[in-house]
mmCIF file of C-alpha atoms and ligand atoms in Angstrom:
data_model
loop_
_atom_site.group_PDB
_atom_site.id
_atom_site.type_symbol
_atom_site.label_atom_id
_atom_site.label_comp_id
_atom_site.label_asym_id
_atom_site.label_seq_id
_atom_site.Cartn_x
_atom_site.Cartn_y
_atom_site.Cartn_z
ATOM 1 C CA MET P 1 99.626 324.900 -17.410
ATOM 2 C CA PRO P 2 96.062 324.525 -17.862
ATOM 3 C CA ALA P 3 95.303 320.628 -18.351
ATOM 4 C CA MET P 4 95.370 319.407 -21.690
ATOM 5 C CA GLN P 5 93.167 317.481 -23.963
ATOM 6 C CA ALA P 6 94.366 314.375 -26.209
ATOM 7 C CA SER P 7 93.595 315.755 -30.276
ATOM 8 C CA SER P 8 92.886 312.977 -31.110
ATOM 9 C CA ASN P 9 94.989 311.095 -33.437
ATOM 10 C CA GLN P 10 94.532 307.184 -33.362
ATOM 11 C CA SER P 11 93.874 306.900 -36.368
ATOM 12 C CA GLN P 12 97.431 308.077 -37.253
ATOM 13 C CA PRO P 13 99.475 305.742 -38.987
ATOM 14 C CA PRO P 14 102.354 304.701 -36.830
ATOM 15 C CA LEU P 15 105.233 305.801 -37.531
ATOM 16 C CA ILE P 16 108.139 303.569 -40.359
ATOM 17 C CA ASP P 17 111.653 304.876 -42.341
ATOM 18 C CA PRO P 18 112.623 304.112 -45.418
ATOM 19 C CA PHE P 19 114.601 301.230 -44.233
ATOM 20 C CA GLY P 20 111.609 299.555 -41.637
ATOM 21 C CA ARG P 21 112.173 301.022 -38.781
ATOM 22 C CA SER P 22 109.751 302.536 -36.304
ATOM 23 C CA ILE P 23 110.331 305.381 -34.827
ATOM 24 C CA SER P 24 108.357 304.755 -30.810
ATOM 25 C CA TYR P 25 111.133 306.509 -28.850
ATOM 26 C CA LEU P 26 111.246 310.468 -28.631
ATOM 27 C CA ARG P 27 113.389 312.610 -26.422
ATOM 28 C CA VAL P 28 112.827 316.727 -26.070
ATOM 29 C CA SER P 29 115.230 318.743 -25.369
ATOM 30 C CA VAL P 30 112.956 321.590 -23.540
ATOM 31 C CA THR P 31 115.591 324.293 -22.736
ATOM 32 C CA ASP P 32 118.716 324.882 -23.582
ATOM 33 C CA ARG P 33 119.629 326.245 -21.210
ATOM 34 C CA CYS P 34 121.939 324.878 -17.918
ATOM 35 C CA ASP P 35 123.030 325.854 -14.810
ATOM 36 C CA PHE P 36 126.618 323.378 -14.505
ATOM 37 C CA ARG P 37 128.794 323.928 -17.514
ATOM 38 C CA CYS P 38 129.479 321.062 -18.658
ATOM 39 C CA VAL P 39 133.625 321.686 -20.789
ATOM 40 C CA TYR P 40 132.720 318.029 -22.824
ATOM 41 C CA CYS P 41 129.771 319.949 -23.876
ATOM 42 C CA MET P 42 129.079 323.577 -23.422
ATOM 43 C CA ALA P 43 131.606 326.702 -23.913
ATOM 44 C CA GLU P 44 131.384 328.369 -20.758
ATOM 45 C CA ASP P 45 130.257 331.720 -22.189
ATOM 46 C CA MET P 46 127.019 330.754 -23.558
ATOM 47 C CA THR P 47 124.699 332.337 -25.547
ATOM 48 C CA PHE P 48 121.004 331.188 -24.972
ATOM 49 C CA LEU P 49 118.350 330.864 -27.010
ATOM 50 C CA PRO P 50 115.501 333.684 -26.790
ATOM 51 C CA LYS P 51 112.846 333.144 -25.261
ATOM 52 C CA ARG P 52 110.488 333.272 -28.409
ATOM 53 C CA GLU P 53 112.339 330.761 -30.159
ATOM 54 C CA LEU P 54 111.417 327.897 -27.796
ATOM 55 C CA LEU P 55 107.943 326.008 -27.725
ATOM 56 C CA THR P 56 105.391 326.969 -25.654
ATOM 57 C CA LEU P 57 105.458 324.426 -22.771
ATOM 58 C CA GLU P 58 101.176 324.041 -24.439
ATOM 59 C CA GLU P 59 103.347 323.691 -27.834
ATOM 60 C CA LEU P 60 105.619 321.200 -26.404
ATOM 61 C CA ASP P 61 102.487 319.477 -24.817
ATOM 62 C CA ARG P 62 100.848 319.000 -28.082
ATOM 63 C CA LEU P 63 103.753 318.317 -30.529
ATOM 64 C CA CYS P 64 104.578 315.011 -27.998
ATOM 65 C CA SER P 65 101.407 313.721 -27.830
ATOM 66 C CA ALA P 66 100.620 314.186 -32.049
ATOM 67 C CA PHE P 67 104.415 311.690 -31.737
ATOM 68 C CA ILE P 68 102.421 309.925 -29.388
ATOM 69 C CA ALA P 69 99.538 309.285 -31.079
ATOM 70 C CA ARG P 70 101.723 307.747 -33.625
ATOM 71 C CA GLY P 71 103.050 305.639 -31.969
ATOM 72 C CA VAL P 72 105.919 307.411 -29.407
ATOM 73 C CA ARG P 73 105.964 304.235 -26.834
ATOM 74 C CA LYS P 74 108.761 306.679 -24.846
ATOM 75 C CA LEU P 75 109.132 309.914 -24.331
ATOM 76 C CA ARG P 76 112.453 311.232 -22.887
ATOM 77 C CA LEU P 77 112.776 315.218 -21.660
ATOM 78 C CA THR P 78 115.900 316.150 -21.662
ATOM 79 C CA GLY P 79 118.139 319.296 -22.210
ATOM 80 C CA GLY P 80 119.941 321.721 -21.549
ATOM 81 C CA GLU P 81 118.904 320.742 -17.653
ATOM 82 C CA PRO P 82 114.575 319.696 -18.104
ATOM 83 C CA LEU P 83 114.785 321.199 -14.259
ATOM 84 C CA VAL P 84 115.281 324.575 -15.450
ATOM 85 C CA ARG P 85 112.843 324.796 -17.605
ATOM 86 C CA LYS P 86 110.270 327.613 -15.062
ATOM 87 C CA ASN P 87 107.400 325.055 -14.586
ATOM 88 C CA LEU P 88 108.179 321.604 -16.029
ATOM 89 C CA MET P 89 106.312 319.704 -13.416
ATOM 90 C CA SER P 90 102.735 320.454 -14.837
ATOM 91 C CA LEU P 91 103.997 319.567 -18.539
ATOM 92 C CA VAL P 92 105.167 316.299 -16.691
ATOM 93 C CA GLU P 93 101.826 315.649 -15.085
ATOM 94 C CA SER P 94 99.876 316.777 -18.271
ATOM 95 C CA LEU P 95 101.770 314.032 -20.319
ATOM 96 C CA SER P 96 101.049 311.500 -17.893
ATOM 97 C CA ARG P 97 97.383 311.544 -18.972
ATOM 98 C CA HIS P 98 99.046 309.215 -21.943
ATOM 99 C CA LEU P 99 100.141 307.277 -19.492
ATOM 100 C CA LYS P 100 97.027 306.673 -17.247
ATOM 101 C CA SER P 101 95.438 306.329 -21.258
ATOM 102 C CA GLY P 102 98.626 302.364 -21.349
ATOM 103 C CA ASP P 103 99.396 305.364 -25.080
ATOM 104 C CA LEU P 104 102.505 305.474 -23.881
ATOM 105 C CA GLU P 105 104.764 303.380 -21.313
ATOM 106 C CA GLU P 106 107.269 305.455 -20.504
ATOM 107 C CA LEU P 107 107.938 309.079 -19.652
ATOM 108 C CA THR P 108 111.246 309.589 -17.991
ATOM 109 C CA LEU P 109 114.396 312.289 -18.103
ATOM 110 C CA THR P 110 117.642 312.704 -17.626
ATOM 111 C CA THR P 111 119.039 315.591 -15.504
ATOM 112 C CA ASN P 112 122.114 316.424 -13.973
ATOM 113 C CA GLY P 113 120.511 315.924 -10.808
ATOM 114 C CA SER P 114 121.518 319.611 -9.412
ATOM 115 C CA GLN P 115 117.221 320.450 -9.103
ATOM 116 C CA LEU P 116 116.530 316.379 -8.130
ATOM 117 C CA ALA P 117 115.731 316.810 -4.843
ATOM 118 C CA ARG P 118 113.543 319.308 -5.056
ATOM 119 C CA PHE P 119 111.455 317.249 -8.325
ATOM 120 C CA ALA P 120 112.265 313.951 -7.323
ATOM 121 C CA HIS P 121 108.193 313.129 -5.445
ATOM 122 C CA ASP P 122 106.369 314.972 -7.637
ATOM 123 C CA LEU P 123 108.619 314.107 -10.799
ATOM 124 C CA ALA P 124 106.712 310.042 -9.170
ATOM 125 C CA ARG P 125 103.122 311.279 -8.006
ATOM 126 C CA HIS P 126 102.914 312.300 -11.985
ATOM 127 C CA GLY P 127 104.245 308.411 -13.263
ATOM 128 C CA VAL P 128 107.692 308.890 -14.213
ATOM 129 C CA LYS P 129 108.726 305.578 -12.951
ATOM 130 C CA ARG P 130 113.336 306.455 -14.229
ATOM 131 C CA VAL P 131 115.131 308.592 -13.681
ATOM 132 C CA ASN P 132 118.943 308.710 -15.904
ATOM 133 C CA VAL P 133 121.751 311.237 -13.719
ATOM 134 C CA SER P 134 124.723 312.305 -15.523
ATOM 135 C CA LEU P 135 127.737 312.375 -13.021
ATOM 136 C CA ASP P 136 131.279 312.394 -14.456
ATOM 137 C CA THR P 137 133.466 312.135 -11.326
ATOM 138 C CA LEU P 138 133.051 311.858 -7.229
ATOM 139 C CA ASP P 139 135.790 313.455 -6.690
ATOM 140 C CA PRO P 140 134.064 317.441 -5.412
ATOM 141 C CA ASP P 141 137.049 319.132 -6.493
ATOM 142 C CA ARG P 142 136.668 317.592 -10.131
ATOM 143 C CA PHE P 143 132.866 317.503 -10.085
ATOM 144 C CA ARG P 144 133.156 321.413 -10.189
ATOM 145 C CA ALA P 145 136.356 321.697 -12.560
ATOM 146 C CA VAL P 146 133.833 319.175 -14.285
ATOM 147 C CA THR P 147 131.080 321.220 -15.064
ATOM 148 C CA ARG P 148 132.814 324.655 -14.812
ATOM 149 C CA CYS P 149 129.887 325.345 -11.504
ATOM 150 C CA GLY P 150 128.636 322.410 -9.957
ATOM 151 C CA GLU P 151 128.247 321.475 -6.501
ATOM 152 C CA ILE P 152 128.625 317.819 -5.905
ATOM 153 C CA GLY P 153 126.314 317.923 -2.933
ATOM 154 C CA LYS P 154 123.616 319.066 -4.626
ATOM 155 C CA VAL P 155 123.911 316.143 -7.022
ATOM 156 C CA MET P 156 124.063 313.662 -4.513
ATOM 157 C CA GLU P 157 120.520 315.191 -1.927
ATOM 158 C CA GLY P 158 119.337 314.201 -5.766
ATOM 159 C CA ILE P 159 120.141 310.822 -6.187
ATOM 160 C CA ALA P 160 118.652 310.057 -2.794
ATOM 161 C CA ALA P 161 115.099 312.303 -3.081
ATOM 162 C CA ALA P 162 115.218 310.242 -5.835
ATOM 163 C CA GLN P 163 115.181 306.900 -5.039
ATOM 164 C CA ASP P 164 113.296 307.728 -1.044
ATOM 165 C CA ALA P 165 110.806 308.647 -4.223
ATOM 166 C CA GLY P 166 110.942 305.125 -5.673
ATOM 167 C CA LEU P 167 112.728 306.635 -8.611
ATOM 168 C CA LYS P 168 115.046 303.956 -10.225
ATOM 169 C CA VAL P 169 118.290 305.747 -11.332
ATOM 170 C CA LYS P 170 120.617 305.594 -13.024
ATOM 171 C CA ILE P 171 124.221 306.972 -13.588
ATOM 172 C CA ASN P 172 125.023 308.107 -17.475
ATOM 173 C CA ALA P 173 129.234 309.355 -17.154
ATOM 174 C CA VAL P 174 130.779 310.523 -20.164
ATOM 175 C CA ALA P 175 134.855 308.966 -20.277
ATOM 176 C CA LEU P 176 136.988 311.524 -20.179
ATOM 177 C CA ARG P 177 141.178 310.641 -20.672
ATOM 178 C CA ASP P 178 142.917 311.774 -17.747
ATOM 179 C CA VAL P 179 139.817 313.212 -16.630
ATOM 180 C CA ASN P 180 138.035 309.968 -14.450
ATOM 181 C CA GLU P 181 139.528 307.263 -16.421
ATOM 182 C CA HIS P 182 140.620 306.280 -13.866
ATOM 183 C CA ALA P 183 137.561 306.888 -10.951
ATOM 184 C CA ILE P 184 135.710 303.993 -13.604
ATOM 185 C CA PRO P 185 135.817 301.004 -11.228
ATOM 186 C CA GLU P 186 134.867 302.940 -7.987
ATOM 187 C CA MET P 187 132.067 304.865 -9.466
ATOM 188 C CA ILE P 188 131.246 300.734 -10.721
ATOM 189 C CA GLU P 189 131.388 299.828 -7.631
ATOM 190 C CA TRP P 190 129.727 303.407 -6.084
ATOM 191 C CA ALA P 191 126.616 303.326 -8.172
ATOM 192 C CA HIS P 192 126.525 299.265 -8.058
ATOM 193 C CA GLY P 193 125.835 299.221 -3.733
ATOM 194 C CA GLN P 194 123.699 301.648 -4.404
ATOM 195 C CA ASN P 195 121.835 299.930 -6.850
ATOM 196 C CA MET P 196 122.091 302.166 -9.599
ATOM 197 C CA ASP P 197 123.287 301.173 -13.200
ATOM 198 C CA PHE P 198 125.697 302.338 -15.195
ATOM 199 C CA THR P 199 126.307 303.394 -18.105
ATOM 200 C CA LEU P 200 129.577 304.942 -19.797
ATOM 201 C CA ILE P 201 129.449 307.820 -22.835
ATOM 202 C CA GLU P 202 132.587 308.370 -25.194
ATOM 203 C CA THR P 203 132.144 311.586 -26.641
ATOM 204 C CA MET P 204 130.311 313.271 -29.217
ATOM 205 C CA PRO P 205 131.753 315.624 -31.359
ATOM 206 C CA LEU P 206 129.328 317.666 -30.841
ATOM 207 C CA GLY P 207 128.802 321.592 -30.851
ATOM 208 C CA ASP P 208 132.349 324.060 -30.448
ATOM 209 C CA ILE P 209 133.581 323.580 -26.871
ATOM 210 C CA ASP P 210 136.877 326.534 -25.362
ATOM 211 C CA GLY P 211 138.401 322.505 -25.292
ATOM 212 C CA ASP P 212 139.727 319.642 -28.311
ATOM 213 C CA ARG P 213 137.884 316.552 -28.213
ATOM 214 C CA THR P 214 140.538 314.927 -29.298
ATOM 215 C CA ASP P 215 142.838 315.852 -25.712
ATOM 216 C CA GLN P 216 138.976 314.396 -24.276
ATOM 217 C CA TYR P 217 138.052 311.109 -25.756
ATOM 218 C CA LEU P 218 138.343 307.962 -24.578
ATOM 219 C CA PRO P 219 137.618 305.496 -26.359
ATOM 220 C CA LEU P 220 135.413 302.592 -24.401
ATOM 221 C CA ASN P 221 136.910 299.846 -26.307
ATOM 222 C CA THR P 222 139.928 300.486 -23.938
ATOM 223 C CA VAL P 223 138.223 301.273 -20.605
ATOM 224 C CA ARG P 224 136.648 297.801 -20.994
ATOM 225 C CA LYS P 225 139.817 296.095 -21.458
ATOM 226 C CA ARG P 226 141.135 297.894 -18.961
ATOM 227 C CA LEU P 227 137.544 297.186 -16.434
ATOM 228 C CA GLU P 228 138.675 293.357 -17.442
ATOM 229 C CA GLU P 229 141.536 292.638 -15.891
ATOM 230 C CA SER P 230 139.257 293.242 -12.267
ATOM 231 C CA TYR P 231 136.435 292.370 -13.463
ATOM 232 C CA THR P 232 134.278 289.475 -14.960
ATOM 233 C CA LEU P 233 131.931 290.592 -17.647
ATOM 234 C CA THR P 234 128.735 289.260 -18.791
ATOM 235 C CA ASP P 235 127.419 290.333 -21.973
ATOM 236 C CA LEU P 236 123.726 291.005 -21.834
ATOM 237 C CA PRO P 237 121.115 290.943 -24.707
ATOM 238 C CA ASP P 238 120.091 294.356 -25.566
ATOM 239 C CA ARG P 239 116.959 295.366 -25.390
ATOM 240 C CA THR P 240 117.050 299.088 -25.651
ATOM 241 C CA GLY P 241 117.342 299.817 -30.035
ATOM 242 C CA GLY P 242 119.242 302.410 -28.356
ATOM 243 C CA PRO P 243 123.788 302.809 -29.072
ATOM 244 C CA ALA P 244 124.278 301.221 -25.354
ATOM 245 C CA ARG P 245 125.492 297.489 -25.165
ATOM 246 C CA TYR P 246 125.398 296.490 -21.213
ATOM 247 C CA VAL P 247 127.408 293.268 -19.581
ATOM 248 C CA LYS P 248 126.515 292.726 -16.269
ATOM 249 C CA ILE P 249 129.526 292.686 -13.988
ATOM 250 C CA GLU P 250 129.718 289.205 -11.848
ATOM 251 C CA GLU P 251 131.677 290.694 -8.441
ATOM 252 C CA THR P 252 129.549 293.533 -8.029
ATOM 253 C CA GLY P 253 125.945 291.712 -9.241
ATOM 254 C CA GLY P 254 125.392 294.694 -10.858
ATOM 255 C CA ARG P 255 124.818 296.912 -14.453
ATOM 256 C CA LEU P 256 127.202 298.261 -16.589
ATOM 257 C CA GLY P 257 126.637 300.069 -20.453
ATOM 258 C CA PHE P 258 128.305 301.223 -23.093
ATOM 259 C CA ILE P 259 126.800 304.554 -24.673
ATOM 260 C CA THR P 260 129.869 304.650 -28.326
ATOM 261 C CA PRO P 261 127.887 306.245 -30.526
ATOM 262 C CA LEU P 262 130.855 306.900 -32.959
ATOM 263 C CA THR P 263 130.641 303.189 -33.918
ATOM 264 C CA HIS P 264 128.202 302.123 -35.963
ATOM 265 C CA ASN P 265 126.668 299.256 -34.400
ATOM 266 C CA PHE P 266 123.207 300.742 -33.844
ATOM 267 C CA CYS P 267 121.291 302.981 -36.596
ATOM 268 C CA GLU P 268 119.926 299.332 -38.070
ATOM 269 C CA SER P 269 117.904 298.994 -35.596
ATOM 270 C CA CYS P 270 117.292 302.701 -34.387
ATOM 271 C CA ASN P 271 113.840 303.308 -33.292
ATOM 272 C CA ARG P 272 114.469 307.544 -31.396
ATOM 273 C CA VAL P 273 113.908 310.658 -33.470
ATOM 274 C CA ARG P 274 114.758 314.212 -30.933
ATOM 275 C CA VAL P 275 113.196 317.606 -30.852
ATOM 276 C CA THR P 276 114.563 320.568 -29.597
ATOM 277 C CA CYS P 277 113.481 322.840 -27.920
ATOM 278 C CA THR P 278 113.293 325.248 -31.045
ATOM 279 C CA GLY P 279 110.635 322.338 -32.412
ATOM 280 C CA THR P 280 113.172 320.915 -34.384
ATOM 281 C CA LEU P 281 112.843 317.318 -35.648
ATOM 282 C CA PHE P 282 116.040 316.115 -36.246
ATOM 283 C CA MET P 283 116.259 311.973 -37.526
ATOM 284 C CA CYS P 284 120.082 311.086 -36.849
ATOM 285 C CA LEU P 285 121.168 312.298 -33.717
ATOM 286 C CA GLY P 286 124.534 312.543 -36.110
ATOM 287 C CA GLN P 287 122.786 314.219 -39.200
ATOM 288 C CA GLU P 288 122.898 317.754 -40.257
ATOM 289 C CA ASP P 289 119.361 317.196 -41.976
ATOM 290 C CA ALA P 290 116.273 318.459 -39.984
ATOM 291 C CA ALA P 291 112.908 319.504 -40.379
ATOM 292 C CA ASP P 292 110.567 322.596 -38.707
ATOM 293 C CA LEU P 293 107.714 321.735 -36.632
ATOM 294 C CA ARG P 294 107.394 324.892 -34.619
ATOM 295 C CA GLY P 295 106.034 326.599 -38.029
ATOM 296 C CA PRO P 296 103.313 323.953 -38.774
ATOM 297 C CA LEU P 297 102.764 323.819 -34.159
ATOM 298 C CA ARG P 298 102.059 327.518 -34.486
ATOM 299 C CA ALA P 299 99.845 327.462 -38.522
ATOM 300 C CA SER P 300 97.107 326.211 -37.281
ATOM 301 C CA GLU P 301 95.386 324.874 -34.638
ATOM 302 C CA GLY P 302 95.391 320.795 -35.533
ATOM 303 C CA ASP P 303 97.381 318.517 -36.018
ATOM 304 C CA GLU P 304 97.016 317.904 -39.717
ATOM 305 C CA LEU P 305 100.123 319.895 -41.407
ATOM 306 C CA LEU P 306 102.018 318.870 -38.024
ATOM 307 C CA HIS P 307 101.527 315.515 -39.035
ATOM 308 C CA ARG P 308 102.680 315.548 -42.453
ATOM 309 C CA THR P 309 104.770 317.120 -41.815
ATOM 310 C CA ILE P 310 106.822 314.364 -39.363
ATOM 311 C CA ASP P 311 105.453 312.280 -41.887
ATOM 312 C CA GLU P 312 107.959 314.177 -44.252
ATOM 313 C CA ALA P 313 111.260 314.009 -42.553
ATOM 314 C CA ILE P 314 110.890 310.461 -41.349
ATOM 315 C CA SER P 315 110.677 309.460 -45.077
ATOM 316 C CA ARG P 316 114.281 311.219 -44.559
ATOM 317 C CA LYS P 317 115.457 309.367 -41.747
ATOM 318 C CA PRO P 318 119.158 308.244 -42.269
ATOM 319 C CA LYS P 319 120.516 305.314 -42.846
ATOM 320 C CA GLY P 320 123.385 306.033 -40.367
ATOM 321 C CA HIS P 321 124.837 308.650 -38.579
ATOM 322 C CA ASP P 322 128.635 310.688 -39.876
ATOM 323 C CA PHE P 323 130.701 311.209 -36.469
ATOM 324 C CA VAL P 324 134.236 311.589 -36.774
ATOM 325 C CA ILE P 325 137.495 312.887 -34.711
ATOM 326 C CA ASP P 326 140.992 313.024 -34.969
ATOM 327 C CA ARG P 327 143.412 316.150 -36.055
ATOM 328 C CA GLU P 328 142.386 317.246 -39.307
ATOM 329 C CA ARG P 329 138.521 317.811 -39.444
ATOM 330 C CA ALA P 330 139.007 320.028 -36.201
ATOM 331 C CA ALA P 331 135.866 321.888 -36.259
ATOM 332 C CA PRO P 332 132.226 319.516 -35.012
ATOM 333 C CA ALA P 333 131.420 316.600 -37.401
ATOM 334 C CA VAL P 334 127.492 318.800 -35.794
ATOM 335 C CA GLY P 335 127.579 322.145 -35.489
ATOM 336 C CA ARG P 336 124.693 321.960 -33.091
ATOM 337 C CA HIS P 337 125.796 321.196 -29.260
ATOM 338 C CA MET P 338 124.463 318.492 -26.685
ATOM 339 C CA SER P 339 122.570 320.602 -25.086
ATOM 340 C CA VAL P 340 120.040 321.853 -28.246
ATOM 341 C CA THR P 341 119.451 318.315 -29.218
ATOM 342 C CA GLY P 342 119.462 316.827 -25.956
ATOM 343 C CA GLY P 343 121.381 313.714 -24.378
HETATM 344 N N1 SAM W 401 121.434 318.262 -18.597
HETATM 345 C C1 SAM W 401 120.974 317.208 -18.134
HETATM 346 C C2 SAM W 401 122.329 315.939 -18.443
HETATM 347 O O1 SAM W 401 123.206 316.314 -17.893
HETATM 348 O O2 SAM W 401 122.275 314.994 -17.752
HETATM 349 C C3 SAM W 401 120.968 316.225 -19.479
HETATM 350 C C4 SAM W 401 121.165 317.080 -21.463
HETATM 351 S S1 SAM W 401 122.902 316.611 -20.955
HETATM 352 C C5 SAM W 401 122.959 316.718 -22.720
HETATM 353 C C6 SAM W 401 122.275 314.441 -21.679
HETATM 354 C C7 SAM W 401 123.369 313.668 -21.657
HETATM 355 O O3 SAM W 401 124.626 314.106 -23.063
HETATM 356 C C8 SAM W 401 124.290 313.430 -20.302
HETATM 357 O O4 SAM W 401 124.835 312.148 -20.406
HETATM 358 C C9 SAM W 401 125.272 314.349 -21.339
HETATM 359 O O5 SAM W 401 126.880 313.690 -20.141
HETATM 360 C C10 SAM W 401 125.431 314.460 -22.577
HETATM 361 N N2 SAM W 401 126.590 314.599 -23.755
HETATM 362 C C11 SAM W 401 127.014 316.124 -23.422
HETATM 363 N N3 SAM W 401 127.828 316.671 -24.763
HETATM 364 C C12 SAM W 401 128.361 315.075 -24.405
HETATM 365 C C13 SAM W 401 129.061 315.160 -25.554
HETATM 366 N N4 SAM W 401 128.895 316.454 -26.481
HETATM 367 N N5 SAM W 401 129.242 314.361 -26.132
HETATM 368 C C14 SAM W 401 128.743 312.545 -24.956
HETATM 369 N N6 SAM W 401 127.919 312.908 -24.220
HETATM 370 C C15 SAM W 401 127.589 314.059 -24.405
HETATM 371 FE FE1 SF4 W 402 124.358 320.666 -18.780
HETATM 372 FE FE2 SF4 W 402 123.682 318.717 -19.235
HETATM 373 FE FE3 SF4 W 402 125.287 319.814 -20.522
HETATM 374 FE FE4 SF4 W 402 126.247 319.047 -18.570
HETATM 375 S S1 SF4 W 402 125.848 317.556 -19.952
HETATM 376 S S2 SF4 W 402 126.245 321.399 -19.320
HETATM 377 S S3 SF4 W 402 124.624 319.701 -17.779
HETATM 378 S S4 SF4 W 402 123.021 320.040 -20.158
#
């Protein structure tokens, strides 16, 4: 991808929603494809989008740059699996100009780690400082079962390569009844032993999968109570503006995060929006309302229409979400998969 020029939109006003929340964090899904098929995320037999539906790398750059011009300070690339997107490194390299200029504070990525060994050094070279690696179990057989095809050895190589490249690694694990619920202490000790933060995520009702989510759902307050029987957990002040709450585990000295999207305790400080790989802007992970940004991107070379569409969408950012997992409502609260919106 040729080096892109920043469109000079510095005079554009910052994005502030009707509830006074500044939008400073953008998560962008760069592909809906993935080399895994995690049981809580995808159906086994997924149909992916045709290529023409996806934003090109140039369009992704323009879109991210437009948000940065409006005050976005943190940008997270996600997916699907971001590292399976062809030439992703050229987008990372191009976006790194905003790190150099100081307009962007952080460029980061959420990955399943399978390809990280190949790309860790390039990511670090382009200014990425931290990556989140999703890993739900340390057991190779369980790992293959949860991902339906993944090889844990590759992920471990990826984590080692990231650390070797100087990237700070955070491990994210979805808390899953029966699958990893009894191995959580072991995972925490492993992560903290290697100087990695560890965060647990509650399953969210996003998109049809081949199973029943009520069987997978493991509330994190149950996990926390169990951990408190063996460890001393000290609450840490929240600095993320997101759904994560952090504690220090005194025995390991490491940080443990709890992401509980089914509670509303974080919506009032929500500073984030998401864009799918087709350029659809979601103002809330848990609501269907969205705005198409691909049309405005493709309609003209200038960004005026794009900015107007973004403004209009942010003026509709809802106060909070409506997630529910229960047996009466068999259908997911939100029809799209996490791999479309990005985690
Ligand atoms: N493929 C990358 C990965 O796995 O890290 C990035 C995309 S993935 C959709 C981002 C995160 O969302 C992962 O940590 C994954 O475990 C989580 N996730 C996917 N589906 C979920 C669901 N239904 N509920 C909660 N977390 C989910
Ligand atoms: Fe792929 Fe990530 Fe979804 Fe797993 S959670 S299927 S790795 S996108």
